[in-house]
Amino acid sequence: MTVPRPSAADIDAAAQHFGFHLDADARRDYLAAVEGSLRSYDAVDELYDAVARPQVPERAYRFPEPGDNPLGAWYVTTQISSGAQGPLSGRAVAVKDNIAVAGIPMMNGSRAVEGFVPSRDATVVQRLLAAGATIAGKTVCEDLCCSGSSFTSASGPVRNPWDTTREAGGSSSGSGALLAAGKVDLALGGDQGGSIRIPAALCGVVGLKPTHGLIPYTGAFPIERTIDHLGPMTRTVADAALLLDVLAGPDGWDPRQPATIAGISNADYRAALTGDVAGLRVGVLTEGFGQYGSLPEVDELVRSAAQRFTEIGCSVSEISVPWHRHALDVFTVIITDGASAQMLDGNGYGVGVDGLYDPELMAHFARQRTVKADQLASTVKAAALCGHYALNTLGGASYAKARNLVPHARAAYDEALSRHDVLVLPTVPGTAETLPEGNPQDAAPLKHAHGKALNTAPMDITGHPAISVPAGLVNGLPVGMMIVGKRFDDATVLKVADAFESLCGGFPTAPGHAA
């Protein structure tokens, strides 16, 4: 295969981008030099086709009819199993549609990805199938996973089963809604700013963002490597631990995973759910309450829920981490500049790191994102415009400063966690809002997509594990309590969450949707 050759105008455009000033002779000489280098690109294409290009498997799927999809939560339904027997045998799992399932269409909530069919299973999908699970389908997610609400997907809004006029939270909106409605046993979500924990909180289910790097991200659509996470969404903490047992550990491909992951990740997370939490120290994170726009009833409910740990022998006390309020600004710069450079200009993967790339997805997205640019949600457009401006005007210096501030934020939580075993705060400082009117491509609804990640986003840049569990109801709508632990001590986070679930006698289900 021969890659396209540049014209003289292409060379002029490239020279202008880099600030080169070329006369006619130089332009001709450089055009010849570029054409010479591109012969290696031809050779790589031929080698890739001969050695590394995967074949797309044939798997059955269907796009659901509206009557079969009242919450708008399914993108496509399937019945995929490997026939293996394992800990997930007989369990139906829904997979967020930013995660590749080979042979099944993938949209990632966006017209810019629509029409792509992956040729490889993501590592997490391989592990689900090897453990005996049945993949029940792909769940709707927000446009390129860039929303904390559930109205930006190109396939339409996702509705909350507790009140179908309200949002399900995002960006793992479909996974949260289907779990709460009892349509699947287990689900996978992705989290770059709270996208597992926000829908878990607003839909009244369990959502775990594990320690960064614990679960391989290979085969999921990236936003920014330093904050990309995949994790379990379930109705019980025990099921979250079960999924983490299946999914955790190195795959040899993901650059997000530290070299030491093999020795860290082999914990038996289900075995940690002993119910014995006596003597553990619970810190109520002061700065997680009274956030901008917080509902006082939500703050009060979560504080009351945290105090219940004293009933099972834990100590409970206030702890201040001032960096919690600063961390959101650090996160905002990282996700804005990072997503602009890697997800958009880098067509998902960017360059410069080891790992398994998806060149077919990169090429598809590169074509589609310009052709379909006007159809992108306002959340994507706002991030793209700000990131492009900042990177080109400031030269990436703000991103560099933010990355250099991350160790300070991480150290602040680490210090608090040296005096407490876990930290507790509201997952979202409110409850599910009414789905907004208007076009998701317009700027007006932006306020509905933002503001939910005040407490969740800091853990994405620091990498600490954090789980959202239902704390109760306010005005008939679920409220989430977030439990944060030491990095790679996901077992303690799960143990404390499981003990709280036992205190509650189990978590409530959406009316009319009992599992």
Short mmCIF file of C-alpha atoms in Angstrom, two decimals:
data_model
loop_
_atom_site.label_atom_id
_atom_site.label_comp_id
_atom_site.label_asym_id
_atom_site.label_seq_id
_atom_site.Cartn_x
_atom_site.Cartn_y
_atom_site.Cartn_z
CA MET A 1 0.00 0.00 0.00
CA THR A 2 1.29 3.46 -0.88
CA VAL A 3 0.55 6.27 1.56
CA PRO A 4 -0.62 9.57 0.01
CA ARG A 5 2.18 11.86 -1.18
CA PRO A 6 2.25 15.57 -0.31
CA SER A 7 1.79 18.38 -2.75
CA ALA A 8 3.86 21.56 -2.75
CA ALA A 9 0.96 23.21 -0.93
CA ASP A 10 1.17 20.54 1.79
CA ILE A 11 4.84 21.30 2.29
CA ASP A 12 4.03 25.02 2.45
CA ALA A 13 1.39 24.37 5.11
CA ALA A 14 3.78 22.28 7.18
CA ALA A 15 6.51 24.91 6.87
CA GLN A 16 4.11 27.62 7.97
CA HIS A 17 3.07 25.54 11.00
CA PHE A 18 6.70 25.31 12.16
CA GLY A 19 7.66 28.83 11.17
CA PHE A 20 10.03 27.78 8.37
CA HIS A 21 10.60 30.18 5.48
CA LEU A 22 11.34 28.26 2.29
CA ASP A 23 12.12 29.62 -1.16
CA ALA A 24 11.11 27.73 -4.30
CA ASP A 25 14.34 25.70 -4.48
CA ALA A 26 14.19 24.73 -0.80
CA ARG A 27 10.54 23.78 -1.13
CA ARG A 28 11.38 21.47 -4.04
CA ASP A 29 14.33 19.90 -2.21
CA TYR A 30 12.34 19.28 0.95
CA LEU A 31 9.43 17.84 -1.00
CA ALA A 32 11.86 15.30 -2.48
CA ALA A 33 13.27 14.53 0.98
CA VAL A 34 9.81 13.97 2.41
CA GLU A 35 8.86 11.69 -0.47
CA GLY A 36 11.99 9.66 0.22
CA SER A 37 11.11 9.24 3.89
CA LEU A 38 7.56 8.23 3.05
CA ARG A 39 8.88 5.08 1.37
CA SER A 40 9.43 3.76 4.90
CA TYR A 41 5.79 4.53 5.66
CA ASP A 42 4.85 2.35 2.66
CA ALA A 43 7.03 -0.44 4.00
CA VAL A 44 5.48 -0.21 7.47
CA ASP A 45 2.00 -0.46 5.94
CA GLU A 46 3.01 -3.64 4.09
CA LEU A 47 4.66 -5.17 7.18
CA TYR A 48 1.67 -4.34 9.36
CA ASP A 49 -0.75 -5.96 6.92
CA ALA A 50 1.45 -9.06 6.70
CA VAL A 51 2.30 -9.46 10.39
CA ALA A 52 0.14 -7.47 12.79
CA ARG A 53 -3.25 -6.56 11.30
CA PRO A 54 -5.96 -8.44 13.22
CA GLN A 55 -9.00 -9.96 11.57
CA VAL A 56 -12.41 -8.74 12.73
CA PRO A 57 -14.38 -11.67 14.15
CA GLU A 58 -18.00 -12.23 13.22
CA ARG A 59 -20.24 -11.73 16.26
CA ALA A 60 -23.98 -11.20 16.32
CA TYR A 61 -25.44 -7.94 17.64
CA ARG A 62 -28.51 -5.78 17.30
CA PHE A 63 -29.32 -2.12 17.78
CA PRO A 64 -32.27 -2.02 20.18
CA GLU A 65 -35.64 -0.63 19.18
CA PRO A 66 -36.79 2.38 21.25
CA GLY A 67 -39.46 0.27 22.91
CA ASP A 68 -36.79 -2.15 24.12
CA ASN A 69 -34.59 0.66 25.38
CA PRO A 70 -36.78 3.03 27.44
CA LEU A 71 -33.84 4.49 29.38
CA GLY A 72 -31.79 5.06 26.21
CA ALA A 73 -29.00 3.16 27.97
CA TRP A 74 -28.16 0.41 25.45
CA TYR A 75 -26.10 1.27 22.39
CA VAL A 76 -26.04 -2.26 21.04
CA THR A 77 -27.02 -5.62 22.54
CA THR A 78 -25.17 -8.91 22.20
CA GLN A 79 -24.87 -12.37 23.74
CA ILE A 80 -21.14 -13.09 23.64
CA SER A 81 -19.57 -15.81 25.74
CA SER A 82 -16.47 -17.97 25.48
CA GLY A 83 -17.92 -21.11 27.01
CA ALA A 84 -15.32 -20.91 29.78
CA GLN A 85 -16.28 -21.75 33.32
CA GLY A 86 -15.16 -19.32 35.97
CA PRO A 87 -16.15 -16.89 38.71
CA LEU A 88 -18.42 -14.94 36.34
CA SER A 89 -20.25 -17.92 34.82
CA GLY A 90 -23.92 -17.13 34.39
CA ARG A 91 -23.38 -13.40 34.93
CA ALA A 92 -24.46 -10.83 32.34
CA VAL A 93 -22.07 -7.90 31.96
CA ALA A 94 -22.66 -4.60 30.18
CA VAL A 95 -19.58 -2.90 28.73
CA LYS A 96 -19.27 0.87 28.40
CA ASP A 97 -19.07 1.80 24.74
CA ASN A 98 -15.62 3.36 24.99
CA ILE A 99 -14.27 -0.18 25.47
CA ALA A 100 -13.56 -2.34 22.41
CA VAL A 101 -15.48 -5.56 21.89
CA ALA A 102 -14.20 -7.10 18.66
CA GLY A 103 -16.74 -7.31 15.88
CA ILE A 104 -19.26 -5.09 17.71
CA PRO A 105 -19.85 -1.47 16.61
CA MET A 106 -18.33 1.17 18.86
CA MET A 107 -19.52 4.78 19.00
CA ASN A 108 -18.11 6.21 22.23
CA GLY A 109 -21.20 8.41 22.32
CA SER A 110 -19.94 10.39 19.34
CA ARG A 111 -20.60 10.88 15.64
CA ALA A 112 -16.81 11.16 15.38
CA VAL A 113 -16.45 7.44 16.21
CA GLU A 114 -19.73 6.12 14.80
CA GLY A 115 -19.27 3.37 12.23
CA PHE A 116 -16.08 1.96 13.74
CA VAL A 117 -15.94 -1.79 14.40
CA PRO A 118 -12.98 -2.87 16.58
CA SER A 119 -10.93 -5.87 15.55
CA ARG A 120 -9.54 -6.62 19.02
CA ASP A 121 -11.14 -7.22 22.39
CA ALA A 122 -9.93 -4.86 25.11
CA THR A 123 -7.94 -6.63 27.81
CA VAL A 124 -10.82 -6.26 30.26
CA VAL A 125 -13.19 -7.91 27.78
CA GLN A 126 -10.76 -10.80 27.30
CA ARG A 127 -10.65 -11.24 31.06
CA LEU A 128 -14.44 -11.13 31.43
CA LEU A 129 -14.89 -13.83 28.79
CA ALA A 130 -12.12 -15.99 30.26
CA ALA A 131 -13.91 -15.76 33.64
CA GLY A 132 -17.14 -17.10 32.11
CA ALA A 133 -19.10 -13.86 31.74
CA THR A 134 -21.64 -13.19 29.01
CA ILE A 135 -21.25 -9.79 27.32
CA ALA A 136 -24.85 -8.56 27.16
CA GLY A 137 -24.08 -5.43 25.15
CA LYS A 138 -22.47 -2.02 24.95
CA THR A 139 -23.85 0.80 27.09
CA VAL A 140 -24.35 4.36 25.93
CA CYS A 141 -21.74 6.81 27.17
CA GLU A 142 -21.38 10.55 26.76
CA ASP A 143 -19.84 12.15 23.67
CA LEU A 144 -16.17 11.10 23.84
CA CYS A 145 -16.85 10.57 27.57
CA CYS A 146 -16.78 14.33 28.16
CA SER A 147 -19.74 14.96 30.48
CA GLY A 148 -20.80 14.41 34.06
CA SER A 149 -24.44 14.45 32.99
CA SER A 150 -26.24 12.15 30.52
CA PHE A 151 -27.55 14.30 27.66
CA THR A 152 -24.55 14.61 25.30
CA SER A 153 -24.48 11.19 23.63
CA ALA A 154 -25.19 11.30 19.91
CA SER A 155 -27.67 8.46 20.41
CA GLY A 156 -29.77 10.57 22.78
CA PRO A 157 -30.10 11.13 26.52
CA VAL A 158 -29.81 8.38 29.12
CA ARG A 159 -32.58 8.45 31.72
CA ASN A 160 -32.37 7.70 35.42
CA PRO A 161 -34.57 4.76 36.46
CA TRP A 162 -35.36 6.49 39.76
CA ASP A 163 -37.00 9.30 37.77
CA THR A 164 -36.90 9.12 33.99
CA THR A 165 -37.11 12.90 33.65
CA ARG A 166 -33.69 13.13 35.29
CA GLU A 167 -30.08 12.52 34.30
CA ALA A 168 -28.28 9.28 35.02
CA GLY A 169 -24.90 10.99 35.46
CA GLY A 170 -21.94 10.56 33.16
CA SER A 171 -19.98 9.63 31.42
CA SER A 172 -20.70 5.93 32.15
CA SER A 173 -24.37 6.84 31.99
CA GLY A 174 -25.77 3.69 30.38
CA SER A 175 -23.90 1.37 32.74
CA GLY A 176 -25.30 3.16 35.79
CA ALA A 177 -28.86 3.24 34.48
CA LEU A 178 -28.97 -0.42 33.42
CA LEU A 179 -27.57 -1.60 36.73
CA ALA A 180 -30.05 0.47 38.72
CA ALA A 181 -32.87 -0.86 36.54
CA GLY A 182 -31.76 -4.47 37.15
CA LYS A 183 -31.17 -5.15 33.45
CA VAL A 184 -27.66 -6.59 33.92
CA ASP A 185 -25.76 -8.19 36.76
CA LEU A 186 -22.50 -6.28 36.36
CA ALA A 187 -21.08 -3.46 34.27
CA LEU A 188 -17.84 -1.79 33.30
CA GLY A 189 -17.28 1.95 33.37
CA GLY A 190 -14.45 4.36 32.65
CA ASP A 191 -13.35 7.26 34.81
CA GLN A 192 -11.21 10.29 33.92
CA GLY A 193 -12.91 12.83 36.18
CA GLY A 194 -15.57 10.83 38.01
CA SER A 195 -17.27 9.00 35.16
CA ILE A 196 -17.72 5.76 37.11
CA ARG A 197 -18.55 7.31 40.47
CA ILE A 198 -20.90 10.11 39.31
CA PRO A 199 -23.44 7.84 37.59
CA ALA A 200 -23.07 5.31 40.42
CA ALA A 201 -23.98 8.03 42.92
CA LEU A 202 -26.89 9.45 40.92
CA CYS A 203 -28.31 6.02 40.03
CA GLY A 204 -27.85 4.48 43.47
CA VAL A 205 -25.33 1.74 42.61
CA VAL A 206 -21.71 0.93 43.47
CA GLY A 207 -18.89 2.36 41.35
CA LEU A 208 -15.18 1.76 41.95
CA LYS A 209 -12.41 3.84 40.40
CA PRO A 210 -9.45 1.63 41.27
CA THR A 211 -5.92 2.82 41.82
CA HIS A 212 -4.56 4.23 38.56
CA GLY A 213 -2.90 1.44 36.61
CA LEU A 214 -4.41 -1.45 38.59
CA ILE A 215 -6.75 -2.43 35.73
CA PRO A 216 -5.24 -2.27 32.24
CA TYR A 217 -6.77 0.35 29.94
CA THR A 218 -5.64 -1.42 26.76
CA GLY A 219 -8.39 -1.38 24.15
CA ALA A 220 -10.41 1.47 25.65
CA PHE A 221 -10.69 4.86 23.94
CA PRO A 222 -8.18 7.13 25.74
CA ILE A 223 -8.65 10.71 26.85
CA GLU A 224 -5.36 11.32 28.67
CA ARG A 225 -3.08 8.53 29.86
CA THR A 226 -2.32 9.98 33.28
CA ILE A 227 -6.02 10.00 34.25
CA ASP A 228 -7.49 7.08 32.24
CA HIS A 229 -9.16 4.46 34.46
CA LEU A 230 -11.49 1.50 33.92
CA GLY A 231 -13.42 -0.07 36.77
CA PRO A 232 -16.39 -2.08 38.05
CA MET A 233 -19.95 -0.83 38.40
CA THR A 234 -22.21 -3.17 40.37
CA ARG A 235 -25.17 -3.32 42.73
CA THR A 236 -23.17 -4.74 45.64
CA VAL A 237 -19.68 -4.19 46.98
CA ALA A 238 -19.06 -7.94 46.88
CA ASP A 239 -19.64 -7.90 43.12
CA ALA A 240 -17.25 -4.96 42.74
CA ALA A 241 -14.59 -6.99 44.56
CA LEU A 242 -15.36 -10.00 42.36
CA LEU A 243 -14.92 -7.94 39.20
CA LEU A 244 -11.72 -6.39 40.49
CA ASP A 245 -10.33 -9.89 41.14
CA VAL A 246 -11.01 -10.72 37.49
CA LEU A 247 -9.82 -7.46 35.94
CA ALA A 248 -6.78 -6.38 37.97
CA GLY A 249 -3.18 -7.06 37.02
CA PRO A 250 -0.65 -6.36 34.26
CA ASP A 251 -1.29 -7.13 30.61
CA GLY A 252 2.14 -6.17 29.30
CA TRP A 253 0.72 -3.54 26.96
CA ASP A 254 -0.56 -0.63 29.02
CA PRO A 255 1.99 2.13 29.76
CA ARG A 256 -0.27 3.35 32.59
CA GLN A 257 0.66 0.30 34.65
CA PRO A 258 3.77 0.61 36.85
CA ALA A 259 6.54 -1.94 36.56
CA THR A 260 5.73 -3.15 40.08
CA ILE A 261 2.08 -3.90 39.27
CA ALA A 262 2.54 -7.69 39.18
CA GLY A 263 3.56 -7.75 42.81
CA ILE A 264 0.86 -5.31 43.88
CA SER A 265 -2.21 -6.51 42.03
CA ASN A 266 -2.49 -10.13 43.09
CA ALA A 267 -4.63 -9.41 46.14
CA ASP A 268 -7.77 -11.46 46.74
CA TYR A 269 -10.24 -8.60 46.96
CA ARG A 270 -13.20 -10.79 47.84
CA ALA A 271 -11.26 -12.28 50.74
CA ALA A 272 -10.81 -8.75 52.12
CA LEU A 273 -14.57 -8.48 52.76
CA THR A 274 -14.38 -9.91 56.25
CA GLY A 275 -16.82 -7.46 57.84
CA ASP A 276 -14.24 -6.78 60.56
CA VAL A 277 -13.38 -3.09 60.41
CA ALA A 278 -13.01 -2.51 64.14
CA GLY A 279 -10.18 -0.12 64.86
CA LEU A 280 -10.07 1.39 61.38
CA ARG A 281 -9.86 5.17 61.24
CA VAL A 282 -12.39 7.01 59.09
CA GLY A 283 -11.59 10.62 58.18
CA VAL A 284 -14.44 12.89 57.18
CA LEU A 285 -12.85 15.13 54.55
CA THR A 286 -13.85 18.68 55.50
CA GLU A 287 -13.27 20.24 52.08
CA GLY A 288 -15.55 17.69 50.45
CA PHE A 289 -18.56 19.33 52.09
CA GLY A 290 -20.01 22.77 51.48
CA GLN A 291 -18.83 22.74 47.90
CA TYR A 292 -20.12 25.36 45.48
CA GLY A 293 -23.77 24.52 44.82
CA SER A 294 -23.89 21.72 47.39
CA LEU A 295 -27.27 20.61 48.67
CA PRO A 296 -27.13 20.91 52.47
CA GLU A 297 -29.34 17.81 52.74
CA VAL A 298 -26.75 15.79 50.83
CA ASP A 299 -23.90 16.99 53.04
CA GLU A 300 -25.93 16.17 56.15
CA LEU A 301 -26.87 12.71 54.90
CA VAL A 302 -23.26 11.78 54.10
CA ARG A 303 -22.01 13.09 57.44
CA SER A 304 -24.65 11.01 59.19
CA ALA A 305 -23.70 7.97 57.13
CA ALA A 306 -20.03 8.43 58.03
CA GLN A 307 -20.87 8.56 61.74
CA ARG A 308 -22.48 5.13 61.46
CA PHE A 309 -19.01 3.59 61.22
CA THR A 310 -18.72 4.11 64.99
CA GLU A 311 -21.40 1.41 65.35
CA ILE A 312 -18.95 -1.20 64.07
CA GLY A 313 -15.87 -0.10 65.98
CA CYS A 314 -14.31 2.50 63.70
CA SER A 315 -13.13 5.88 64.88
CA VAL A 316 -14.58 8.81 62.94
CA SER A 317 -13.07 12.29 62.92
CA GLU A 318 -12.77 15.36 60.72
CA ILE A 319 -9.68 15.80 58.57
CA SER A 320 -8.78 18.85 56.49
CA VAL A 321 -6.98 18.52 53.14
CA PRO A 322 -6.86 22.06 51.68
CA TRP A 323 -5.37 20.66 48.47
CA HIS A 324 -8.75 19.05 47.77
CA ARG A 325 -10.06 22.43 46.61
CA HIS A 326 -6.90 23.24 44.62
CA ALA A 327 -6.77 19.82 42.95
CA LEU A 328 -9.81 20.54 40.79
CA ASP A 329 -7.95 23.37 39.03
CA VAL A 330 -4.94 21.13 38.48
CA PHE A 331 -7.24 18.45 37.06
CA THR A 332 -8.95 20.97 34.76
CA VAL A 333 -5.70 21.99 33.12
CA ILE A 334 -4.54 18.38 32.73
CA ILE A 335 -7.75 17.10 31.16
CA THR A 336 -8.23 20.17 28.96
CA ASP A 337 -4.71 20.41 27.52
CA GLY A 338 -4.19 16.65 27.69
CA ALA A 339 -7.42 15.75 25.89
CA SER A 340 -6.79 18.40 23.23
CA ALA A 341 -3.30 17.08 22.53
CA GLN A 342 -3.84 13.34 22.92
CA MET A 343 -7.51 12.55 22.31
CA LEU A 344 -8.20 15.13 19.60
CA ASP A 345 -4.98 16.16 17.83
CA GLY A 346 -3.46 12.78 18.72
CA ASN A 347 -6.54 10.85 17.51
CA GLY A 348 -6.93 9.07 20.82
CA TYR A 349 -3.45 7.69 21.29
CA GLY A 350 -0.95 10.40 20.45
CA VAL A 351 2.67 9.28 20.16
CA GLY A 352 5.74 8.83 22.30
CA VAL A 353 4.90 5.94 24.62
CA ASP A 354 5.11 2.17 24.43
CA GLY A 355 2.00 0.05 24.36
CA LEU A 356 -0.62 -1.43 22.06
CA TYR A 357 -2.12 1.13 19.67
CA ASP A 358 -5.25 0.83 17.55
CA PRO A 359 -4.22 2.27 14.17
CA GLU A 360 -7.59 1.46 12.58
CA LEU A 361 -9.41 3.47 15.25
CA MET A 362 -6.92 6.33 14.94
CA ALA A 363 -7.40 6.52 11.18
CA HIS A 364 -11.21 6.30 11.46
CA PHE A 365 -11.37 8.97 14.16
CA ALA A 366 -8.97 11.26 12.27
CA ARG A 367 -11.33 11.23 9.29
CA GLN A 368 -14.59 11.45 11.20
CA ARG A 369 -13.76 14.09 13.79
CA THR A 370 -13.28 16.78 11.17
CA VAL A 371 -16.18 15.73 8.95
CA LYS A 372 -18.52 15.48 11.96
CA ALA A 373 -16.98 18.33 13.98
CA ASP A 374 -20.14 20.43 14.16
CA GLN A 375 -22.04 17.44 15.57
CA LEU A 376 -19.75 17.10 18.58
CA ALA A 377 -21.29 17.98 21.93
CA SER A 378 -20.60 21.38 23.47
CA THR A 379 -18.57 19.70 26.21
CA VAL A 380 -16.09 18.45 23.63
CA LYS A 381 -16.04 21.73 21.72
CA ALA A 382 -15.38 23.79 24.86
CA ALA A 383 -12.47 21.55 25.92
CA ALA A 384 -11.05 21.52 22.39
CA LEU A 385 -11.14 25.29 22.00
CA CYS A 386 -9.65 25.98 25.41
CA GLY A 387 -6.97 23.30 25.08
CA HIS A 388 -5.93 24.37 21.61
CA TYR A 389 -5.72 28.00 22.68
CA ALA A 390 -3.73 27.21 25.83
CA LEU A 391 -1.30 24.84 24.13
CA ASN A 392 -0.61 27.20 21.25
CA THR A 393 -0.52 30.39 23.29
CA LEU A 394 1.28 29.10 26.37
CA GLY A 395 3.34 26.38 24.70
CA GLY A 396 2.12 23.65 27.03
CA ALA A 397 3.69 25.35 30.04
CA SER A 398 0.42 25.32 32.02
CA TYR A 399 0.08 21.57 31.47
CA ALA A 400 3.67 21.12 32.63
CA LYS A 401 3.01 23.20 35.74
CA ALA A 402 -0.11 21.20 36.52
CA ARG A 403 1.75 17.90 36.16
CA ASN A 404 4.46 19.24 38.50
CA LEU A 405 1.77 20.14 41.06
CA VAL A 406 0.28 16.62 41.06
CA PRO A 407 2.89 15.23 43.51
CA HIS A 408 1.99 18.00 45.97
CA ALA A 409 -1.72 17.15 45.76
CA ARG A 410 -0.97 13.42 46.02
CA ALA A 411 1.24 13.98 49.04
CA ALA A 412 -1.52 15.93 50.79
CA TYR A 413 -3.94 13.00 50.52
CA ASP A 414 -1.16 10.56 51.40
CA GLU A 415 -0.46 12.53 54.57
CA ALA A 416 -4.14 12.48 55.54
CA LEU A 417 -4.24 8.75 54.82
CA SER A 418 -1.23 8.19 57.07
CA ARG A 419 -3.52 9.26 59.93
CA HIS A 420 -6.70 7.64 58.61
CA ASP A 421 -7.35 4.38 56.82
CA VAL A 422 -9.97 5.91 54.53
CA LEU A 423 -11.44 9.33 53.78
CA VAL A 424 -15.18 9.88 53.36
CA LEU A 425 -17.06 12.66 51.51
CA PRO A 426 -20.06 13.09 49.19
CA THR A 427 -19.46 11.63 45.74
CA VAL A 428 -21.55 14.34 44.10
CA PRO A 429 -22.64 17.40 46.11
CA GLY A 430 -26.23 16.96 44.95
CA THR A 431 -28.74 14.58 43.37
CA ALA A 432 -29.76 13.88 39.78
CA GLU A 433 -30.96 16.99 37.99
CA THR A 434 -33.70 17.22 35.41
CA LEU A 435 -32.40 16.51 31.91
CA PRO A 436 -31.84 19.84 30.18
CA GLU A 437 -33.82 21.11 27.24
CA GLY A 438 -32.07 22.12 24.07
CA ASN A 439 -29.46 20.82 21.71
CA PRO A 440 -26.36 19.17 23.27
CA GLN A 441 -24.27 20.82 20.55
CA ASP A 442 -25.16 24.25 21.95
CA ALA A 443 -23.23 25.94 24.74
CA ALA A 444 -26.29 26.65 26.89
CA PRO A 445 -26.52 23.17 28.53
CA LEU A 446 -22.79 23.15 29.45
CA LYS A 447 -23.55 24.05 33.06
CA HIS A 448 -25.50 20.79 33.43
CA ALA A 449 -22.49 18.72 32.35
CA HIS A 450 -20.01 20.46 34.66
CA GLY A 451 -19.93 20.82 38.42
CA LYS A 452 -20.51 17.21 39.37
CA ALA A 453 -16.81 16.31 39.52
CA LEU A 454 -15.84 18.68 42.36
CA ASN A 455 -15.11 15.77 44.70
CA THR A 456 -14.35 13.00 42.21
CA ALA A 457 -11.83 14.62 39.86
CA PRO A 458 -8.99 15.05 42.41
CA MET A 459 -8.67 11.26 42.74
CA ASP A 460 -8.16 10.92 38.99
CA ILE A 461 -5.00 13.02 39.02
CA THR A 462 -3.65 11.54 42.27
CA GLY A 463 -4.54 7.96 41.38
CA HIS A 464 -6.04 7.06 44.77
CA PRO A 465 -8.74 4.37 44.76
CA ALA A 466 -12.25 5.68 45.42
CA ILE A 467 -15.60 3.93 45.58
CA SER A 468 -19.08 5.42 45.55
CA VAL A 469 -21.74 3.60 47.53
CA PRO A 470 -25.37 4.60 48.12
CA ALA A 471 -25.67 6.61 51.34
CA GLY A 472 -29.46 7.01 51.24
CA LEU A 473 -32.08 9.13 49.54
CA VAL A 474 -32.82 12.85 49.44
CA ASN A 475 -36.26 13.72 48.08
CA GLY A 476 -36.54 10.19 46.73
CA LEU A 477 -33.26 10.37 44.77
CA PRO A 478 -30.00 8.49 45.50
CA VAL A 479 -27.02 10.12 47.19
CA GLY A 480 -23.53 8.66 46.92
CA MET A 481 -20.88 8.48 49.63
CA MET A 482 -17.30 8.26 48.38
CA ILE A 483 -14.68 6.26 50.28
CA VAL A 484 -11.05 7.01 49.34
CA GLY A 485 -8.03 4.93 50.33
CA LYS A 486 -4.28 4.62 49.95
CA ARG A 487 -2.94 3.90 46.49
CA PHE A 488 -2.98 0.17 45.75
CA ASP A 489 -4.90 -0.45 48.99
CA ASP A 490 -8.13 -1.00 47.10
CA ALA A 491 -8.81 -3.94 49.44
CA THR A 492 -9.34 -1.65 52.44
CA VAL A 493 -11.61 0.64 50.43
CA LEU A 494 -13.74 -2.35 49.47
CA LYS A 495 -13.71 -3.72 53.03
CA VAL A 496 -14.99 -0.45 54.47
CA ALA A 497 -17.60 -0.09 51.72
CA ASP A 498 -18.80 -3.65 52.29
CA ALA A 499 -19.11 -3.03 56.03
CA PHE A 500 -21.24 0.04 55.32
CA GLU A 501 -23.46 -1.98 52.99
CA SER A 502 -23.99 -4.51 55.78
CA LEU A 503 -24.84 -1.69 58.19
CA CYS A 504 -27.51 -0.54 55.74
CA GLY A 505 -28.89 -4.03 55.32
CA GLY A 506 -28.17 -3.77 51.59
CA PHE A 507 -28.68 -0.90 49.19
CA PRO A 508 -32.12 0.15 47.88
CA THR A 509 -33.15 -0.43 44.29
CA ALA A 510 -35.00 1.92 41.98
CA PRO A 511 -38.78 1.65 42.42
CA GLY A 512 -40.24 -0.83 39.96
CA HIS A 513 -36.79 -2.07 38.97
CA ALA A 514 -35.92 -4.68 41.60
CA ALA A 515 -33.14 -6.97 40.39
#
